[in-house]
Coordinates of C-alpha atoms in Angstrom, one line a residue:
X183 CA -43.8 -9.9 -6.9
X184 CA -42.7 -13.1 -5.1
X185 CA -39.1 -12.2 -5.5
X186 CA -39.1 -13.3 -9.2
X187 CA -38.3 -10.0 -10.8
X188 CA -37.2 -6.6 -9.6
X189 CA -39.2 -3.9 -11.3
X190 CA -37.8 -0.4 -11.1
X191 CA -40.4 2.1 -10.0
X192 CA -39.5 5.8 -10.7
X193 CA -41.2 7.3 -7.7
X194 CA -40.0 9.0 -4.5
X195 CA -42.2 10.2 -1.6
X196 CA -41.0 12.4 1.2
X197 CA -43.5 12.4 4.1
X198 CA -44.0 14.4 7.3
X199 CA -47.0 13.2 9.2
X200 CA -48.2 13.4 12.9
X201 CA -45.8 10.7 13.8
X202 CA -42.8 12.5 12.4
X203 CA -43.4 16.0 13.7
X204 CA -45.9 18.0 15.8
X205 CA -48.2 20.7 14.4
X206 CA -45.7 23.5 14.9
X207 CA -43.5 21.9 12.2
X208 CA -46.2 20.5 9.9
X209 CA -47.9 23.9 9.6
X210 CA -44.8 25.4 8.1
X211 CA -45.0 23.1 5.1
X212 CA -48.4 24.3 4.0
X213 CA -47.7 25.6 0.5
X214 CA -48.9 28.3 -1.8
X215 CA -49.0 28.2 -5.6
X216 CA -45.8 30.2 -5.7
X217 CA -44.0 27.8 -3.3
X218 CA -45.1 24.8 -5.4
X219 CA -43.9 26.4 -8.6
X220 CA -40.5 27.2 -7.0
X221 CA -40.1 23.6 -5.8
X222 CA -41.2 22.2 -9.2
X223 CA -38.6 24.4 -11.0
X224 CA -35.9 23.0 -8.6
X225 CA -37.1 19.5 -9.4
X226 CA -37.0 20.1 -13.2
X227 CA -33.5 21.4 -13.0
X228 CA -32.5 17.9 -12.0
X229 CA -35.0 15.9 -14.1
X230 CA -37.0 17.8 -16.8
X231 CA -39.4 14.9 -17.2
X232 CA -40.3 14.6 -13.5
X233 CA -43.8 15.0 -12.2
X234 CA -44.8 16.4 -8.8
X235 CA -47.8 16.3 -6.5
X236 CA -48.3 17.7 -2.9
X237 CA -50.8 16.2 -0.6
X238 CA -51.4 18.5 2.4
X239 CA -53.9 17.7 5.2
X240 CA -54.2 18.5 8.9
X241 CA -52.3 15.3 9.7
X242 CA -49.7 15.1 7.0
X243 CA -47.6 16.5 4.1
X244 CA -46.7 14.1 1.4
X245 CA -44.5 15.3 -1.6
X246 CA -44.6 12.8 -4.5
X247 CA -42.1 12.9 -7.4
X248 CA -42.1 10.6 -10.4
X249 CA -38.5 10.6 -11.6
X250 CA -35.7 8.3 -13.0
X251 CA -33.6 9.6 -10.0
X252 CA -35.8 8.9 -7.0
X253 CA -33.0 8.9 -4.3
X254 CA -31.5 12.1 -5.6
X255 CA -34.7 14.0 -5.7
X256 CA -35.8 12.6 -2.4
X257 CA -32.7 14.3 -0.9
X258 CA -33.7 17.5 -2.6
X259 CA -37.2 17.4 -1.1
X260 CA -35.8 16.6 2.4
X261 CA -33.4 19.5 2.2
X262 CA -36.3 21.8 1.1
X263 CA -38.3 20.8 4.1
X264 CA -35.4 21.4 6.4
X265 CA -34.8 24.8 4.9
X266 CA -38.4 25.8 5.4
X267 CA -38.1 24.9 9.1
X268 CA -34.8 26.6 9.6
X269 CA -36.2 29.8 8.0
X270 CA -39.5 29.9 9.9
X271 CA -38.3 28.3 13.2
X272 CA -34.7 29.5 13.5
X273 CA -32.4 28.6 16.3
X274 CA -33.8 25.2 17.3
X275 CA -31.5 22.6 18.6
X276 CA -32.9 19.9 16.3
X277 CA -35.4 19.5 13.5
X278 CA -37.5 16.5 12.5
X279 CA -36.3 14.0 9.9
X280 CA -39.0 13.4 7.2
X281 CA -39.7 9.8 6.2
X282 CA -38.5 8.8 2.7
X283 CA -40.0 6.1 0.5
X284 CA -38.5 5.0 -2.8
X285 CA -39.7 2.8 -5.7
X286 CA -42.3 0.2 -4.9
X287 CA -42.1 1.1 -1.2
X288 CA -43.3 4.6 -2.1
X289 CA -46.3 3.2 -4.1
X290 CA -47.3 1.1 -1.1
X291 CA -47.0 4.0 1.2
X292 CA -49.2 6.2 -0.9
X293 CA -51.8 3.5 -1.2
X294 CA -51.8 2.9 2.6
X295 CA -52.3 6.6 3.1
X296 CA -55.2 6.8 0.7
X297 CA -56.8 3.7 2.3
X298 CA -56.6 5.4 5.8
X299 CA -54.2 2.8 7.1
X300 CA -51.7 5.5 8.1
X301 CA -54.2 8.1 9.4
X302 CA -54.5 9.5 12.9
X303 CA -58.0 8.0 12.8
X304 CA -57.5 4.6 11.2
X305 CA -59.9 4.1 8.3
X306 CA -60.9 7.7 7.8
X307 CA -62.5 8.4 4.4
X308 CA -61.6 12.1 3.9
X309 CA -58.0 11.4 2.9
X310 CA -59.0 9.7 -0.4
X311 CA -60.9 12.8 -1.4
X312 CA -58.0 15.0 -0.3
X313 CA -55.6 13.0 -2.5
X314 CA -57.9 13.3 -5.5
X315 CA -58.1 17.1 -4.9
X316 CA -54.3 17.2 -4.9
X317 CA -54.3 15.3 -8.2
X318 CA -56.7 17.9 -9.7
X319 CA -54.5 20.8 -8.4
X320 CA -51.4 19.2 -9.8
X321 CA -53.2 18.7 -13.2
X322 CA -54.2 22.4 -13.2
X323 CA -50.7 23.5 -12.3
X324 CA -49.3 21.2 -15.0
X325 CA -47.0 19.2 -12.7
X326 CA -48.7 15.9 -13.1
X327 CA -47.0 13.1 -15.0
X328 CA -48.5 9.9 -16.6
X329 CA -47.0 7.8 -13.8
X330 CA -48.6 10.0 -11.0
X331 CA -51.9 10.0 -13.0
X332 CA -51.8 6.2 -13.0
X333 CA -51.0 6.1 -9.3
X334 CA -54.1 8.3 -8.7
X335 CA -56.3 5.8 -10.7
X336 CA -55.2 3.0 -8.4
X337 CA -55.8 5.1 -5.4
X338 CA -59.4 5.7 -6.5
X339 CA -60.0 2.0 -6.9
X340 CA -58.6 1.3 -3.4
X341 CA -60.7 4.0 -1.8
X342 CA -63.8 2.3 -3.3
X343 CA -62.6 -1.1 -2.2
X344 CA -62.0 0.2 1.4
X345 CA -65.6 1.5 1.6
X346 CA -67.0 -1.7 0.1
X347 CA -65.2 -3.7 2.8
X348 CA -66.5 -1.5 5.6
X349 CA -63.0 -0.3 6.5
X350 CA -63.3 3.3 5.4
X351 CA -66.1 5.3 7.0
X352 CA -67.2 9.0 6.6
X353 CA -69.4 8.9 9.7
X354 CA -67.1 8.6 12.8
X355 CA -63.6 7.8 11.5
X356 CA -61.6 11.0 11.0
X357 CA -60.5 14.1 12.7
X358 CA -64.2 15.0 13.4
X359 CA -64.6 11.7 15.3
X360 CA -61.6 12.5 17.5
X361 CA -62.9 16.0 18.2
X362 CA -66.2 14.5 19.3
X363 CA -64.4 12.1 21.5
X364 CA -62.3 14.9 23.0
X365 CA -65.4 16.9 23.9
X366 CA -67.2 13.9 25.3
X367 CA -64.2 13.4 27.6
X368 CA -64.2 17.2 28.4
X369 CA -67.9 17.0 29.5
X370 CA -67.9 13.4 30.7
X371 CA -70.0 14.2 33.8
X372 CA -73.7 13.8 33.1
X373 CA -75.6 17.0 32.8
X374 CA -77.7 19.2 30.5
X375 CA -76.7 19.4 26.8
X376 CA -73.6 21.4 26.1
X377 CA -73.5 24.2 23.5
X378 CA -70.6 24.0 21.1
X379 CA -69.8 26.5 18.3
X380 CA -68.1 25.0 15.3
X381 CA -66.3 27.7 13.3
X382 CA -65.7 26.8 9.6
X383 CA -68.3 25.1 7.5
X384 CA -66.0 23.3 5.1
X385 CA -66.1 19.5 4.8
X386 CA -64.5 18.7 8.2
X387 CA -66.4 21.5 10.0
X388 CA -69.8 20.2 8.7
X389 CA -68.9 16.6 9.6
X390 CA -67.9 17.7 13.1
X391 CA -71.1 19.6 13.7
X392 CA -73.3 16.8 12.4
X393 CA -71.5 14.1 14.5
X394 CA -71.7 16.2 17.7
X395 CA -75.5 16.5 17.1
X396 CA -75.8 12.8 16.2
X397 CA -73.9 11.8 19.3
X398 CA -76.3 13.5 21.7
X399 CA -75.5 15.7 24.6
X400 CA -74.5 18.7 22.4
X401 CA -76.3 21.7 20.9
X402 CA -74.3 23.0 17.9
X403 CA -74.0 26.5 16.6
X404 CA -72.6 26.6 13.1
X405 CA -70.4 29.6 12.4
X406 CA -68.8 30.7 9.1
X407 CA -67.2 33.7 7.4
X408 CA -69.7 33.6 4.5
X409 CA -73.3 32.5 4.6
X410 CA -75.2 31.6 1.4
X411 CA -78.9 32.2 1.2
X412 CA -79.8 28.5 1.8
X413 CA -78.0 28.7 5.2
X414 CA -79.5 32.0 6.4
X415 CA -81.0 31.3 9.8
X416 CA -79.2 28.1 10.4
X417 CA -75.6 29.4 10.3
X418 CA -74.2 32.4 12.3
X419 CA -71.7 34.8 10.8
X420 CA -68.2 34.9 12.2
X421 CA -68.7 38.6 13.2
X422 CA -71.3 37.3 15.7
X423 CA -68.8 35.1 17.6
X424 CA -68.0 37.6 20.3
X425 CA -71.6 37.8 21.3
X426 CA -71.9 34.0 21.3
X427 CA -69.0 33.5 23.7
X428 CA -71.3 33.9 26.7
X429 CA -73.7 31.2 25.4
X430 CA -71.3 28.4 24.5
X431 CA -69.5 25.7 26.5
X432 CA -66.8 24.9 23.9
X433 CA -65.5 26.1 20.6
X434 CA -64.2 24.0 17.7
X435 CA -62.1 25.9 15.0
X436 CA -62.1 24.0 11.7
X437 CA -61.1 26.8 9.3
X438 CA -58.2 26.6 6.9
X439 CA -56.7 30.0 6.4
X440 CA -53.0 30.7 6.2
X441 CA -53.3 33.1 9.1
X442 CA -55.1 32.6 12.5
X443 CA -58.7 33.4 12.4
X444 CA -59.4 33.3 16.1
X445 CA -57.9 36.4 17.5
X446 CA -58.6 38.2 20.9
X447 CA -60.9 40.5 19.0
X448 CA -63.1 37.5 18.0
X449 CA -63.6 36.5 21.6
X450 CA -65.4 38.1 24.5
X451 CA -64.6 36.1 27.6
X452 CA -65.3 38.9 30.1
X453 CA -68.5 37.5 31.4
X454 CA -67.5 33.9 31.6
X455 CA -67.2 32.1 34.9
X456 CA -65.8 28.9 33.4
X457 CA -62.8 28.2 31.2
X458 CA -63.7 27.9 27.5
X459 CA -62.3 24.7 25.9
X460 CA -61.1 25.4 22.3
X461 CA -60.2 22.6 19.9
X462 CA -58.2 23.8 17.0
X463 CA -58.0 21.4 14.1
X464 CA -56.6 23.7 11.5
X465 CA -53.2 23.5 9.7
X466 CA -51.8 26.1 10.1
X467 CA -53.2 26.6 13.6
X468 CA -56.2 28.9 13.5
X469 CA -56.0 30.2 17.0
X470 CA -53.6 33.1 17.7
X471 CA -50.9 32.4 20.2
X472 CA -52.1 35.0 22.7
X473 CA -55.5 33.2 22.8
X474 CA -53.9 29.8 23.3
X475 CA -52.3 30.9 26.5
X476 CA -55.3 33.0 27.8
X477 CA -56.1 31.8 31.4
X478 CA -59.8 31.7 30.5
X479 CA -59.1 29.3 27.6
X480 CA -58.2 25.6 27.6
X481 CA -56.5 25.2 24.2
X482 CA -56.2 21.9 22.3
X483 CA -54.9 21.2 18.8
X484 CA -54.4 18.1 16.7
X485 CA -51.3 17.1 18.8
X486 CA -53.5 16.8 21.9
X487 CA -55.8 14.3 20.1
X488 CA -53.0 11.8 19.6
X489 CA -53.6 10.3 23.1
X490 CA -57.3 9.6 22.6
X491 CA -58.3 5.9 22.2
X492 CA -58.6 4.9 18.6
X493 CA -61.2 2.8 16.9
X494 CA -60.2 -0.9 16.7
X495 CA -60.4 -2.6 13.3
X496 CA -60.9 -6.4 13.3
X497 CA -58.1 -8.5 12.0
X498 CA -60.2 -10.1 9.2
X499 CA -61.1 -6.7 7.7
X500 CA -57.5 -5.6 7.8
X501 CA -56.4 -8.8 6.1
X502 CA -59.0 -8.2 3.3
X503 CA -57.8 -4.5 3.0
X504 CA -54.2 -5.6 2.7
X505 CA -55.2 -8.2 0.0
X506 CA -56.9 -5.4 -2.1
X507 CA -53.8 -3.3 -1.6
X508 CA -51.6 -6.1 -2.9
X509 CA -53.7 -6.5 -6.0
X510 CA -53.4 -2.8 -6.8
X511 CA -49.7 -3.0 -6.2
X512 CA -49.5 -5.8 -8.8
X513 CA -51.4 -3.6 -11.3
X514 CA -49.1 -0.7 -10.8
X515 CA -46.0 -2.7 -11.1
X516 CA -47.3 -4.2 -14.3
X517 CA -47.9 -0.7 -15.5
X518 CA -44.3 0.2 -14.8
X519 CA -43.0 -3.0 -16.5
X520 CA -45.1 -2.3 -19.6
X521 CA -44.0 1.3 -19.6
X522 CA -40.4 0.1 -19.6
X523 CA -41.3 -2.4 -22.4
X524 CA -42.8 0.4 -24.5
X525 CA -39.7 2.4 -24.1
X526 CA -37.6 -0.6 -25.2
X527 CA -39.8 -1.3 -28.2
X528 CA -39.6 2.3 -29.2
X529 CA -35.8 2.1 -29.1
X530 CA -36.0 -1.1 -31.2
X531 CA -38.2 0.7 -33.7
X532 CA -35.8 3.7 -33.8
X533 CA -32.9 1.3 -34.4
X534 CA -34.7 -0.5 -37.2
X535 CA -35.6 2.9 -38.8
X536 CA -32.0 4.0 -38.7
X537 CA -30.8 0.8 -40.3
X538 CA -33.4 1.1 -43.1
X539 CA -32.9 4.7 -43.9
X540 CA -29.1 5.2 -43.6
X541 CA -27.0 2.3 -42.5
X542 CA -28.1 -0.4 -44.9
X543 CA -27.9 1.9 -48.0
X544 CA -24.4 3.1 -46.8
X545 CA -23.3 -0.5 -46.2
X546 CA -24.5 -1.7 -49.6
X547 CA -22.9 1.2 -51.4
X548 CA -19.6 0.6 -49.6
X549 CA -19.4 -3.2 -50.2
X550 CA -21.3 -3.7 -53.4
X551 CA -20.3 -0.6 -55.5
X552 CA -20.1 -2.6 -58.7
X553 CA -23.8 -3.5 -58.7
X554 CA -26.2 -1.7 -61.0
X555 CA -28.9 0.5 -59.5
X556 CA -31.7 -2.1 -59.9
X557 CA -29.7 -4.9 -58.3
X558 CA -28.5 -2.6 -55.5
X559 CA -32.1 -1.6 -54.7
X560 CA -33.1 -5.3 -54.6
X561 CA -30.3 -6.1 -52.2
X562 CA -31.2 -3.1 -50.0
X563 CA -34.9 -4.2 -49.9
X564 CA -33.9 -7.7 -48.9
X565 CA -31.7 -6.5 -46.1
X566 CA -34.4 -4.1 -44.9
X567 CA -36.9 -7.0 -44.8
X568 CA -34.5 -9.1 -42.7
X569 CA -34.0 -6.3 -40.2
X570 CA -37.8 -5.6 -40.0
X571 CA -38.6 -9.3 -39.6
X572 CA -36.0 -9.7 -36.8
X573 CA -37.3 -6.5 -35.0
X574 CA -40.8 -7.9 -35.3
X575 CA -39.7 -11.2 -33.7
X576 CA -38.0 -9.4 -30.9
X577 CA -41.2 -7.3 -30.3
X578 CA -43.4 -10.5 -30.3
X579 CA -41.0 -12.4 -28.0
X580 CA -40.9 -9.5 -25.4
X581 CA -44.7 -9.3 -25.4
X582 CA -45.1 -13.1 -25.0
X583 CA -42.5 -13.1 -22.2
X584 CA -44.4 -10.4 -20.4
X585 CA -47.7 -12.2 -20.7
X586 CA -46.2 -15.5 -19.4
X587 CA -44.6 -13.6 -16.5
X588 CA -47.9 -12.0 -15.4
X589 CA -49.9 -15.3 -15.9
X590 CA -47.6 -16.9 -13.2
X591 CA -48.3 -14.2 -10.6

């Protein structure tokens, strides 16, 4: 805003991503409908008009609250995160400190997240879809506010702009690209194609399987808990996994259950001569603890992907992306200003209505009691017109000032 005017933005974001805490902490924040309702009730006890949205991915948890008390509710959300960790991971010497963003800073953070600027794999496209899914869920659970809804509209425009500029990509950028890079490093010595089972045919699992095939050097077995008729013959059922363990060189687990899906009963490692690399990209972790430490397993999760080299983005593209983000920030701040103006104009209208209905007649009756009824009504009408005209001039002046302000930006 070039420092010309400070616009109050009623938004708070409390964030725990891969930079704030490792997987063991982030997985404890995965919510259920009951948990979200409980937190929303706690928020509403402080601000009955607040809105709430939870963005949860394998790399991050973002809690967004639209409220006239951003700092206060941010402290509530931080305390709630800490309580979850203390209850599920008791006795630790220390716990992570979530990042907090308030006001316009919170808006910019959300937009950077949606654009993929804050992702483990810079420029990943999946996060924008995950954010829109979180919007849909909040709408269904009736926790979405008009301000959060407007934030989502801006996020959608930025996602399209990022794709148009070539910054966001569905093909290699994302957790699936890091998995592929990890397995390429695992089998970096030249040789025959390696067989990889990908368990979980959701969005990320499918992208991982496809990218491994496109990269070359891998044969992929697609495994899922359910198999629709159109996938018969091309996918394998999860119950077949024990029999596949002797045929594969690596295993990727991309499921999203609340409890581990890869248990000792799902594996048969008795006939293996080589260690089985397992890459677990689920949150919560989808590989049971006893499997993680099995001597015949080399276990990796999202934390182990942090050290892999990232895709570089050229400075020119980043500059264009930031310019688009700045434009959307201007739009959102204008929305906030106009929202505040609407509230002000509504108060002006309510004041004018009060004057016309009660205060003017009472004043005329108290000061002009000797007038006849007809004259008194004429005086009241004249005074009401003066008040209405003055309120209208204020309304017009505010709108004109707003237009002049934005024309200078």
